[in-house]
XYZ file of C-alpha atoms in Angstrom:
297
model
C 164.179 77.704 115.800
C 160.730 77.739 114.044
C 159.137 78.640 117.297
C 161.167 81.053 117.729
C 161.250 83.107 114.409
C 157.597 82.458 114.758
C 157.200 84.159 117.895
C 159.688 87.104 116.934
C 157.447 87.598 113.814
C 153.989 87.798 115.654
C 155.982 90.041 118.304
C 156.775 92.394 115.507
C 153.133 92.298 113.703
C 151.895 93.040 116.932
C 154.012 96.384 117.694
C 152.782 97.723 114.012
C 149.283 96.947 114.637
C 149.843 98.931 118.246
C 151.505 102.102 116.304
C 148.763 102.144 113.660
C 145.999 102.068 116.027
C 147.756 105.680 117.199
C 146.837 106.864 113.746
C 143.541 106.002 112.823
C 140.430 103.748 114.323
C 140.206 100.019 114.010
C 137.800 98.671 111.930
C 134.798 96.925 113.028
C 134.890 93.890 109.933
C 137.763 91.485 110.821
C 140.195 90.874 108.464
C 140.750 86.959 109.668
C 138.378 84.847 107.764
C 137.472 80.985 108.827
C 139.004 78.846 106.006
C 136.439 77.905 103.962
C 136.365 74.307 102.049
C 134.805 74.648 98.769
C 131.920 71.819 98.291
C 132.406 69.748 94.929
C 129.891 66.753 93.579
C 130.612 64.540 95.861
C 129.765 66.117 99.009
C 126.223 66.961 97.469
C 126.048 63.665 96.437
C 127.003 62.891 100.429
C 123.848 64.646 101.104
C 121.480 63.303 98.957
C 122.375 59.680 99.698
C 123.549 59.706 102.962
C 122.471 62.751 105.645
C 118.935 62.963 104.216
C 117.539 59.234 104.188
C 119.787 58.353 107.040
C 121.342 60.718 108.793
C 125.079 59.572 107.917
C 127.627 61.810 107.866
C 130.460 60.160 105.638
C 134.037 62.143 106.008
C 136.536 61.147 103.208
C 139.133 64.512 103.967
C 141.487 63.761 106.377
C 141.085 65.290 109.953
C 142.810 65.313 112.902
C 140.248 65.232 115.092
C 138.735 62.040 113.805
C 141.710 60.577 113.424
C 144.095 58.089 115.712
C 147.623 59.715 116.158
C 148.880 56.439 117.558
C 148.719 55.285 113.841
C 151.096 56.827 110.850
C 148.256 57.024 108.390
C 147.396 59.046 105.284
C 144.370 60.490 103.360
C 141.874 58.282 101.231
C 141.873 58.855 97.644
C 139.160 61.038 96.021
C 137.931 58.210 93.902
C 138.401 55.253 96.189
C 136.441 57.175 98.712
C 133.166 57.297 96.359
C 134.232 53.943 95.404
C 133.297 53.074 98.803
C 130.417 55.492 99.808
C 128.360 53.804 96.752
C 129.336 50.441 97.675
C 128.537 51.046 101.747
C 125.217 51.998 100.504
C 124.666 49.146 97.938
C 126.145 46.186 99.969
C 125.234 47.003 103.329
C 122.736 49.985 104.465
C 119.984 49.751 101.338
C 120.911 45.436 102.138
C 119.235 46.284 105.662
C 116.472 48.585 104.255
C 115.535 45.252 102.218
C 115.178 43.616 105.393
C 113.665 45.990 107.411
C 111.484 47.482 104.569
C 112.675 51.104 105.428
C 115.452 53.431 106.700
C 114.340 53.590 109.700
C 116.639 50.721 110.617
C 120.213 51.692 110.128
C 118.573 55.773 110.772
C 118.054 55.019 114.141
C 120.844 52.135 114.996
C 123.339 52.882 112.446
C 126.762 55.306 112.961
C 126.503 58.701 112.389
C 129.409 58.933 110.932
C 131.678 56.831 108.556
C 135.015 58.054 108.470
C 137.673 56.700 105.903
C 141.352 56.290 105.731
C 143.933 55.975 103.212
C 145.897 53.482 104.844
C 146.091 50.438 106.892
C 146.115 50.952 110.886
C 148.825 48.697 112.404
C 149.572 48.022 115.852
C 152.932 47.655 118.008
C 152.576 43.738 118.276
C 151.823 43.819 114.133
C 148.244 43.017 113.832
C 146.805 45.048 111.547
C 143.128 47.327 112.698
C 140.614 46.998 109.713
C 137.967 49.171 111.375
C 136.802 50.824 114.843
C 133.816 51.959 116.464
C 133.549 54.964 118.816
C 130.728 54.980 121.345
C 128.602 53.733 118.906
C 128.278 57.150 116.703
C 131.541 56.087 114.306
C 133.151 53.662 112.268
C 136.744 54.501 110.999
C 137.327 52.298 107.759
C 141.532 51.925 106.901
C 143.064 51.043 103.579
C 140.863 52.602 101.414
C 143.199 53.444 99.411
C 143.684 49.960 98.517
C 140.062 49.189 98.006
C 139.812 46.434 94.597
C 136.402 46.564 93.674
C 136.715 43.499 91.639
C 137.478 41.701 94.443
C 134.674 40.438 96.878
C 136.890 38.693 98.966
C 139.120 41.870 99.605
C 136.374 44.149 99.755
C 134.484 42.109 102.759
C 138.212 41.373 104.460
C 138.609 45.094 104.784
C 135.534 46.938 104.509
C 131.978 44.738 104.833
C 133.189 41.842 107.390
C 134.155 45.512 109.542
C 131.340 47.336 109.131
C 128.713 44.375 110.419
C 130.973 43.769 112.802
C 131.026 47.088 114.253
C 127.296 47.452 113.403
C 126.701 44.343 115.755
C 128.617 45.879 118.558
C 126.221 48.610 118.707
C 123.367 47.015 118.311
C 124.933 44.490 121.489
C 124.636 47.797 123.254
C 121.465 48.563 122.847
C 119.970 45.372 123.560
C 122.224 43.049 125.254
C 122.724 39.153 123.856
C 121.922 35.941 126.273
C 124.434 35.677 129.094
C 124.478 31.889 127.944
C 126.562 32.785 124.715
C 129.323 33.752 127.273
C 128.973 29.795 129.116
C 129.711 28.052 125.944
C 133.779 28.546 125.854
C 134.179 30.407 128.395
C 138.031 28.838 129.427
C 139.373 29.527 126.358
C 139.034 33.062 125.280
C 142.304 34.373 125.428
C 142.708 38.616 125.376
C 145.577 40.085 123.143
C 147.204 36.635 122.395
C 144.734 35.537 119.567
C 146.985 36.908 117.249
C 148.729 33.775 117.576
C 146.205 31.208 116.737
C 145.939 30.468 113.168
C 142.713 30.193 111.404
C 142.309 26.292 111.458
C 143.419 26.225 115.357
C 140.614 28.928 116.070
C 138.226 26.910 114.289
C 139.067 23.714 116.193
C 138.584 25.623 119.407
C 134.930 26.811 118.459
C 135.757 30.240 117.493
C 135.202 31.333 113.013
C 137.978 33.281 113.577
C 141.271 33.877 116.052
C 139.778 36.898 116.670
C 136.509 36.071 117.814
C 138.724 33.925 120.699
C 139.548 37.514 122.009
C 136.574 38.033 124.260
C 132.422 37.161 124.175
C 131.594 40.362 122.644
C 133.888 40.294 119.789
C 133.308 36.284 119.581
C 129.301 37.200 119.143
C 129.977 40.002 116.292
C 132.079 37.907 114.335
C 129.841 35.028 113.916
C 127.034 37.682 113.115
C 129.802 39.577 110.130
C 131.305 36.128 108.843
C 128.182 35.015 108.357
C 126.941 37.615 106.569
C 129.555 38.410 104.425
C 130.719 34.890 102.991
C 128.402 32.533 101.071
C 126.899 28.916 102.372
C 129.512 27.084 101.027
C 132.248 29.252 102.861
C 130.364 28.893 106.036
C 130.511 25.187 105.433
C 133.630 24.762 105.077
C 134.485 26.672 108.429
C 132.449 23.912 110.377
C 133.814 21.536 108.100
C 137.330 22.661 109.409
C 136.184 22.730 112.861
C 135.763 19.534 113.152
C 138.120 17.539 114.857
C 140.745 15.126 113.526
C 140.341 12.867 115.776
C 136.632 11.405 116.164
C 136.888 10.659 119.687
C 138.247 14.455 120.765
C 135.616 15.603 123.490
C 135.871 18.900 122.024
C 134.077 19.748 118.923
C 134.606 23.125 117.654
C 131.762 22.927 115.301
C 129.427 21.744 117.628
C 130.413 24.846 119.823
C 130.317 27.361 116.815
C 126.951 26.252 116.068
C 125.446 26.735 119.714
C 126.867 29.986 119.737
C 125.414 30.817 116.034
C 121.752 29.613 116.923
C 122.133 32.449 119.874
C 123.345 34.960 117.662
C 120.790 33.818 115.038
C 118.019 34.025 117.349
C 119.011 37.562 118.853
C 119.229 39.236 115.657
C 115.527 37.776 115.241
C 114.316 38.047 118.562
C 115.425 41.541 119.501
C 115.678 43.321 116.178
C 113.487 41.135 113.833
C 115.824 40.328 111.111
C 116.767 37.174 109.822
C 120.226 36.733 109.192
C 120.300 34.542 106.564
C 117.398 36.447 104.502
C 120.381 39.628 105.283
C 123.109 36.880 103.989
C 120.802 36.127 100.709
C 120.440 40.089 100.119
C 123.726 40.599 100.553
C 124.866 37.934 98.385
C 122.318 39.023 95.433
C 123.686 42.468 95.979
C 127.647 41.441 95.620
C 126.815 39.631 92.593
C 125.837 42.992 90.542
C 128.326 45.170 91.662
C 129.598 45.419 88.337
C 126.153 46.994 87.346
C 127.249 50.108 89.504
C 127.520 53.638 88.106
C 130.869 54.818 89.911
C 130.884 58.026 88.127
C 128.943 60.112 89.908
């Protein structure tokens, strides 16, 4: 019926504007403007800290066209979304610049865009989507709306452990890893049905998390965003975990999780000269003065 009427109604605008154009000329300025979107502090502040030194564009309005319509999501908060855009720049692009001694880095290799959403993405079989990358020129971020920024733990679970993640994935792409990284458990990787291992099982296995048990690539990345993300001691106790119960088991997942590391380890050094657990220390320094952070901006 709205169709309809809607139809009906352009129908009828259109046979006035044919009997006024009887009576006088049309004029030559258009009386359909492009909607314009007003531009507050923030998206200055976007400009300043983001397009200029790096060449980021980071969307916080919801749009369709950057959006998934297979998920039933909503808009990120105002404030949770600069929550974010000052914390994306304090825990993880100026963390690189550290590294790298410049912007070039993340300029050149980085997303072009980040795009943030209000809520969590979650898929048919119930595992829940904390972040994808498209082609290597986006990263979507979900659950914003959540975001706790008192809360490391949360804040690398949804946000940080994503966007190195991601982040490695394109940099995988640019310069491919050692086929050997793919020889080291290469029986058990195990598509769409990870969701069912738990975290200990996974560990056992010689994967840091189920989802790294998914496929090589994604096994590679989340060594590389684990350990970035999560101190020595949490590392630690992974392998600790890995290990199995019984001493004479012929597989060892921490034996395995550490081959695979010392190839990620030495990729990140080889091919992009950074050392990972210089990054880890940076980012670590940086998580511990969050609370010095000027959010009102």
């Amino acid at each position: 019926m709205k169709k309809k009427l809607l139809y009906l109604f352009t129908t009828a605008l259109l046979t006035f504007a044919g009997v006024a154009c009887t009576e006088e000329p049309l004029s030559d300025i258009s009386v359909i403007k492009d909607s314009q979107r007003e531009e507050n502090e923030f998206d200055r502040w976007i400009v300043a800290n983001y397009i200029i030194p790096y060449n980021i564009e980071y969307k916080y309005r919801m749009e369709d066209i950057e959006s998934d319509m297979n998920y039933n999501l909503v808009p990120a908060d105002y404030i949770k979304s600069k929550q974010l855009a000052l914390l994306t720049i304090h825990l993880c692009l100026e963390a690189y610049d550290e590294i790298t001694g410049s912007h070039n880095f993340i300029a050149e290799n980085f997303p072009k865009m980040i795009h943030v959403i209000g809520s969590p993405a979650v898929r048919n079989d119930g595992a829940i989507v904390l972040g994808t990358a498209e082609g290597g020129q986006k990263i979507s971020l979900y659950n914003v709306n959540n975001l706790d920024i008192d809360s490391i733990p949360s804040l690398n679970y949804w946000f940080f452990h994503t966007m190195h993640h991601e982040f490695g994935h394109i940099l995988n792409q640019k310069k491919p890893y050692s086929t050997n990284f793919k020889a080291i458990t290469p029986e058990t990787y195990r598509s769409d049905s990870w969701i069912s291992l738990s975290d200990d099982d996974a560990l056992k296995l010689g994967y840091i998390t189920p989802y790294s048990s998914s496929e090589a690539g994604e096994d590679f990345v989340e060594l590389l965003s684990v350990y970035v993300t999560e101190t020595q001691e949490q590392w630690e106790d992974r392998l600790r975990r890995a290990e199995p119960d019984d001493p004479n088991d012929e597989t060892n997942g921490r034996d395995l999780i550490e081959t695979k590391f010392e190839i990620v380890y030495n990729y990140m050094r080889d091919s992009w000269n950074i050392d990972l657990t210089a990054l880890r220390e940076t980012v670590q320094r940086r998580q511990a003065t969050i609370n010095t952070l000027d959010f009102n901006f």
